[in-house]
CSV table of C-alpha atoms in Angstrom, one decimal:
chain,number,residue,atom,x,y,z
A,1,UNK,CA,-11.3,-16.9,15.6
A,2,UNK,CA,-10.8,-20.0,13.4
A,3,UNK,CA,-7.9,-18.4,11.7
A,4,UNK,CA,-6.0,-17.8,14.9
A,5,UNK,CA,-6.2,-21.4,15.9
A,6,UNK,CA,-3.5,-22.1,13.3
A,7,UNK,CA,-2.4,-18.7,11.8
A,8,UNK,CA,1.0,-19.9,10.7
A,9,UNK,CA,-0.5,-22.4,8.4
A,10,UNK,CA,-2.0,-19.6,6.2
A,11,UNK,CA,0.0,-17.6,3.7
A,12,UNK,CA,-2.9,-16.1,1.8
A,13,UNK,CA,-6.0,-14.6,3.5
A,14,UNK,CA,-8.9,-13.6,1.3
A,15,UNK,CA,-11.9,-11.8,2.8
A,16,UNK,CA,-13.2,-10.0,-0.3
A,17,UNK,CA,-16.9,-9.0,-0.8
A,18,UNK,CA,-18.0,-10.4,2.6
A,19,UNK,CA,-19.1,-7.2,4.4
A,20,UNK,CA,-15.8,-7.1,6.2
A,21,UNK,CA,-15.7,-3.8,8.1
A,22,UNK,CA,-13.0,-1.7,9.9
A,23,UNK,CA,-13.9,-3.3,13.2
A,24,UNK,CA,-13.1,-6.8,11.8
A,25,UNK,CA,-9.8,-5.5,10.4
A,26,UNK,CA,-8.9,-4.0,13.8
A,27,UNK,CA,-9.6,-7.3,15.5
A,28,UNK,CA,-7.5,-9.1,12.9
A,29,UNK,CA,-4.6,-6.7,13.3
A,30,UNK,CA,-4.8,-7.0,17.1
A,31,UNK,CA,-4.4,-10.8,16.7
A,32,UNK,CA,-1.4,-10.4,14.4
A,33,UNK,CA,0.2,-8.0,16.9
A,34,UNK,CA,0.2,-10.8,19.5
A,35,UNK,CA,2.1,-13.2,17.2
A,36,UNK,CA,5.9,-13.0,17.4
A,37,UNK,CA,6.1,-14.4,13.9
A,38,UNK,CA,3.7,-15.5,11.2
A,39,UNK,CA,3.7,-16.7,7.6
A,40,UNK,CA,0.9,-14.6,6.1
A,41,UNK,CA,2.1,-13.0,2.9
A,42,UNK,CA,-1.1,-11.9,1.2
A,43,UNK,CA,-4.1,-10.0,2.6
A,44,UNK,CA,-6.9,-9.5,0.1
A,45,UNK,CA,-10.0,-7.6,1.3
A,46,UNK,CA,-11.5,-6.1,-1.9
A,47,UNK,CA,-15.1,-4.8,-2.1
A,48,UNK,CA,-15.8,-4.4,1.5
A,49,UNK,CA,-16.5,-1.5,3.9
A,50,UNK,CA,-13.1,-0.8,5.4
A,51,UNK,CA,-12.5,2.9,6.1
A,52,UNK,CA,-9.8,5.1,7.5
A,53,UNK,CA,-10.1,3.7,11.1
A,54,UNK,CA,-9.3,0.2,9.9
A,55,UNK,CA,-6.6,1.2,7.6
A,56,UNK,CA,-4.9,3.2,10.4
A,57,UNK,CA,-4.5,0.0,12.5
A,58,UNK,CA,-3.3,-2.0,9.4
A,59,UNK,CA,-0.7,0.7,8.8
A,60,UNK,CA,0.5,0.3,12.3
A,61,UNK,CA,0.9,-3.4,11.7
A,62,UNK,CA,2.8,-2.6,8.5
A,63,UNK,CA,5.3,-0.6,10.6
A,64,UNK,CA,5.9,-3.4,13.1
A,65,UNK,CA,9.6,-3.9,13.9
A,66,UNK,CA,11.5,-6.3,16.1
A,67,UNK,CA,12.0,-5.4,19.7
A,68,UNK,CA,13.5,-7.1,22.7
A,69,UNK,CA,10.1,-7.6,24.1
A,70,UNK,CA,9.2,-9.8,21.2
A,71,UNK,CA,12.5,-11.6,21.1
A,72,UNK,CA,15.0,-11.3,24.1
A,73,UNK,CA,17.7,-12.5,21.7
A,74,UNK,CA,17.1,-9.7,19.2
A,75,UNK,CA,20.3,-7.9,20.3
A,76,UNK,CA,22.3,-11.0,19.8
A,77,UNK,CA,20.7,-11.6,16.4
A,78,UNK,CA,21.1,-8.0,15.4
A,79,UNK,CA,17.5,-7.7,14.4
A,80,UNK,CA,16.4,-4.8,16.6
A,81,UNK,CA,14.4,-2.4,14.5
A,82,UNK,CA,14.0,-4.7,11.5
A,83,UNK,CA,10.6,-4.7,9.9
A,84,UNK,CA,8.8,-8.0,10.8
A,85,UNK,CA,5.5,-7.5,9.0
A,86,UNK,CA,5.5,-10.5,6.7
A,87,UNK,CA,2.8,-9.1,4.2
A,88,UNK,CA,4.1,-8.8,0.7
A,89,UNK,CA,0.7,-8.1,-0.9
A,90,UNK,CA,-2.2,-6.0,0.4
A,91,UNK,CA,-5.3,-5.4,-1.7
A,92,UNK,CA,-8.0,-3.1,-0.4
A,93,UNK,CA,-9.6,-2.2,-3.7
A,94,UNK,CA,-13.2,-0.9,-3.6
A,95,UNK,CA,-13.4,0.1,0.1
A,96,UNK,CA,-13.7,3.5,1.8
A,97,UNK,CA,-10.0,4.2,2.3
A,98,UNK,CA,-10.2,7.8,1.1
A,99,UNK,CA,-7.6,10.5,1.7
A,100,UNK,CA,-7.2,9.8,5.5
A,101,UNK,CA,-6.5,6.1,4.9
A,102,UNK,CA,-4.1,6.9,2.1
A,103,UNK,CA,-2.1,9.1,4.5
A,104,UNK,CA,-1.8,6.3,7.0
A,105,UNK,CA,-0.6,3.9,4.3
A,106,UNK,CA,1.9,6.5,3.0
A,107,UNK,CA,3.3,6.8,6.5
A,108,UNK,CA,3.7,3.0,6.7
A,109,UNK,CA,5.4,2.8,3.3
A,110,UNK,CA,8.2,5.0,4.7
A,111,UNK,CA,9.0,2.3,7.3
A,112,UNK,CA,7.9,-1.0,5.8
A,113,UNK,CA,10.4,-3.1,3.9
A,114,UNK,CA,8.4,-6.1,2.9
A,115,UNK,CA,5.4,-5.0,0.9
A,116,UNK,CA,5.7,-5.6,-2.9
A,117,UNK,CA,2.1,-5.2,-4.2
A,118,UNK,CA,-0.4,-2.6,-3.0
A,119,UNK,CA,-3.9,-2.1,-4.5
A,120,UNK,CA,-5.9,0.9,-3.4
A,121,UNK,CA,-8.2,1.1,-6.5
A,122,UNK,CA,-11.6,2.6,-6.3
A,123,UNK,CA,-11.2,4.2,-2.8
A,124,UNK,CA,-12.1,7.8,-3.5
A,125,UNK,CA,-8.5,8.8,-2.7
A,126,UNK,CA,-8.0,12.5,-3.4
A,127,UNK,CA,-5.0,14.0,-5.2
A,128,UNK,CA,-3.6,15.1,-1.8
A,129,UNK,CA,-3.7,11.4,-0.6
A,130,UNK,CA,-2.1,10.3,-3.9
A,131,UNK,CA,0.7,12.8,-3.5
A,132,UNK,CA,1.6,11.5,-0.1
A,133,UNK,CA,1.7,8.0,-1.4
A,134,UNK,CA,3.9,9.1,-4.2
A,135,UNK,CA,6.2,10.9,-1.9
A,136,UNK,CA,6.6,7.8,0.2
A,137,UNK,CA,7.9,5.7,-2.6
A,138,UNK,CA,11.6,6.8,-2.4
A,139,UNK,CA,11.7,5.6,1.2
A,140,UNK,CA,10.5,2.1,0.2
A,141,UNK,CA,12.8,-0.2,-1.7
A,142,UNK,CA,10.5,-3.3,-1.8
A,143,UNK,CA,7.4,-1.9,-3.5
A,144,UNK,CA,6.9,-3.3,-7.1
A,145,UNK,CA,3.3,-2.5,-8.0
A,146,UNK,CA,0.9,0.2,-6.9
A,147,UNK,CA,-2.6,0.5,-8.2
A,148,UNK,CA,-4.5,3.7,-7.7
A,149,UNK,CA,-7.0,3.3,-10.6
A,150,UNK,CA,-10.4,4.9,-10.3
A,151,UNK,CA,-9.6,7.5,-7.7
A,152,UNK,CA,-9.2,11.2,-8.0
A,153,UNK,CA,-5.5,11.4,-9.0
A,154,UNK,CA,-4.7,14.5,-11.0
A,155,UNK,CA,-1.7,16.5,-12.3
A,156,UNK,CA,0.0,17.4,-9.0
A,157,UNK,CA,0.3,13.7,-8.1
A,158,UNK,CA,1.6,13.0,-11.6
A,159,UNK,CA,4.4,15.5,-11.1
A,160,UNK,CA,5.5,13.7,-7.9
A,161,UNK,CA,5.2,10.2,-9.5
A,162,UNK,CA,7.2,11.4,-12.5
A,163,UNK,CA,10.0,12.6,-10.2
A,164,UNK,CA,10.2,9.7,-7.7
A,165,UNK,CA,9.9,6.8,-10.2
A,166,UNK,CA,13.1,7.8,-12.0
A,167,UNK,CA,15.8,5.4,-10.8
A,168,UNK,CA,13.6,3.7,-8.2
A,169,UNK,CA,15.1,0.2,-7.6
A,170,UNK,CA,12.0,-1.9,-7.4
A,171,UNK,CA,8.9,-0.2,-8.9
A,172,UNK,CA,7.7,-2.1,-12.0
A,173,UNK,CA,4.0,-1.1,-12.4
A,174,UNK,CA,2.0,2.0,-11.5
A,175,UNK,CA,-1.7,1.9,-12.4
A,176,UNK,CA,-3.3,5.3,-12.7
A,177,UNK,CA,-6.1,4.2,-15.0
A,178,UNK,CA,-9.5,5.9,-14.9
A,179,UNK,CA,-8.3,9.0,-13.1
A,180,UNK,CA,-8.6,12.7,-14.1
A,181,UNK,CA,-4.8,13.0,-14.6
A,182,UNK,CA,-5.0,16.3,-16.6
A,183,UNK,CA,-2.9,17.1,-19.6
A,184,UNK,CA,0.0,18.7,-17.7
A,185,UNK,CA,0.3,15.6,-15.4
A,186,UNK,CA,0.1,13.1,-18.2
A,187,UNK,CA,2.7,15.1,-20.1
A,188,UNK,CA,5.1,15.0,-17.2
A,189,UNK,CA,4.8,11.2,-17.0
A,190,UNK,CA,5.2,10.8,-20.7
A,191,UNK,CA,8.4,12.8,-20.6
A,192,UNK,CA,9.7,10.6,-17.9
A,193,UNK,CA,8.8,7.4,-19.8
A,194,UNK,CA,10.6,8.8,-22.9
A,195,UNK,CA,13.7,9.2,-20.8
A,196,UNK,CA,13.8,5.4,-20.2
A,197,UNK,CA,11.6,4.8,-17.2
A,198,UNK,CA,11.7,1.2,-16.1
A,199,UNK,CA,8.3,1.3,-14.4
A,200,UNK,CA,5.3,0.6,-16.6
A,201,UNK,CA,2.7,3.3,-16.1
A,202,UNK,CA,-0.9,2.4,-17.0
A,203,UNK,CA,-3.2,5.3,-17.8
A,204,UNK,CA,-6.1,3.6,-19.5
A,205,UNK,CA,-9.4,5.6,-19.8
A,206,UNK,CA,-8.0,8.7,-18.0
A,207,UNK,CA,-9.3,12.1,-18.7
A,208,UNK,CA,-6.9,14.9,-19.6
A,209,UNK,CA,-8.5,18.3,-19.0
A,210,UNK,CA,-6.3,21.3,-19.8
A,211,UNK,CA,-4.8,23.2,-17.0
A,212,UNK,CA,-7.2,26.2,-16.5
A,213,UNK,CA,-4.2,28.5,-15.8
């Protein structure tokens, strides 16, 4: 409630390690939705208890676009449909995002055009969730860094990342550290790197089990 007394004075909101739960995030997003414009650029909520339900509402906010209901002059200004979510950095490391939350974020990435830095480390995200995030990258031209360290990313996701990162206009850093990437997946990324990949891919302390097939 204190935050919404002067929300436009805040550019960075940090609520890490403070028992922040999905209900709190939903309340926060609801408040944001009632603001036509705001200046918040960074939302950092690491080490909390945010799960899929909270991430789903945050993803809806990431998809927010200009409408005539928000600005009657939007037609005149030719801003109808423009993304108006101001967030450039979202960090939800060490929460309970899991696969369901990753799917919501992936859907938002296909629409959002402002996010630059996204950290989903340590969220028990399955390889299926990571694949969906990877598949969303070509639709987003603003994302620069994506951290998926300490999840369950394996070879199938690596194949998708290796494909979508080639020629991507903005991706600079992909952190896949501490994941069971598997030898085939790691090999596919190494091949892409050798071909001149501009994105720096971090794979520290990963495991590379052989493909059982």
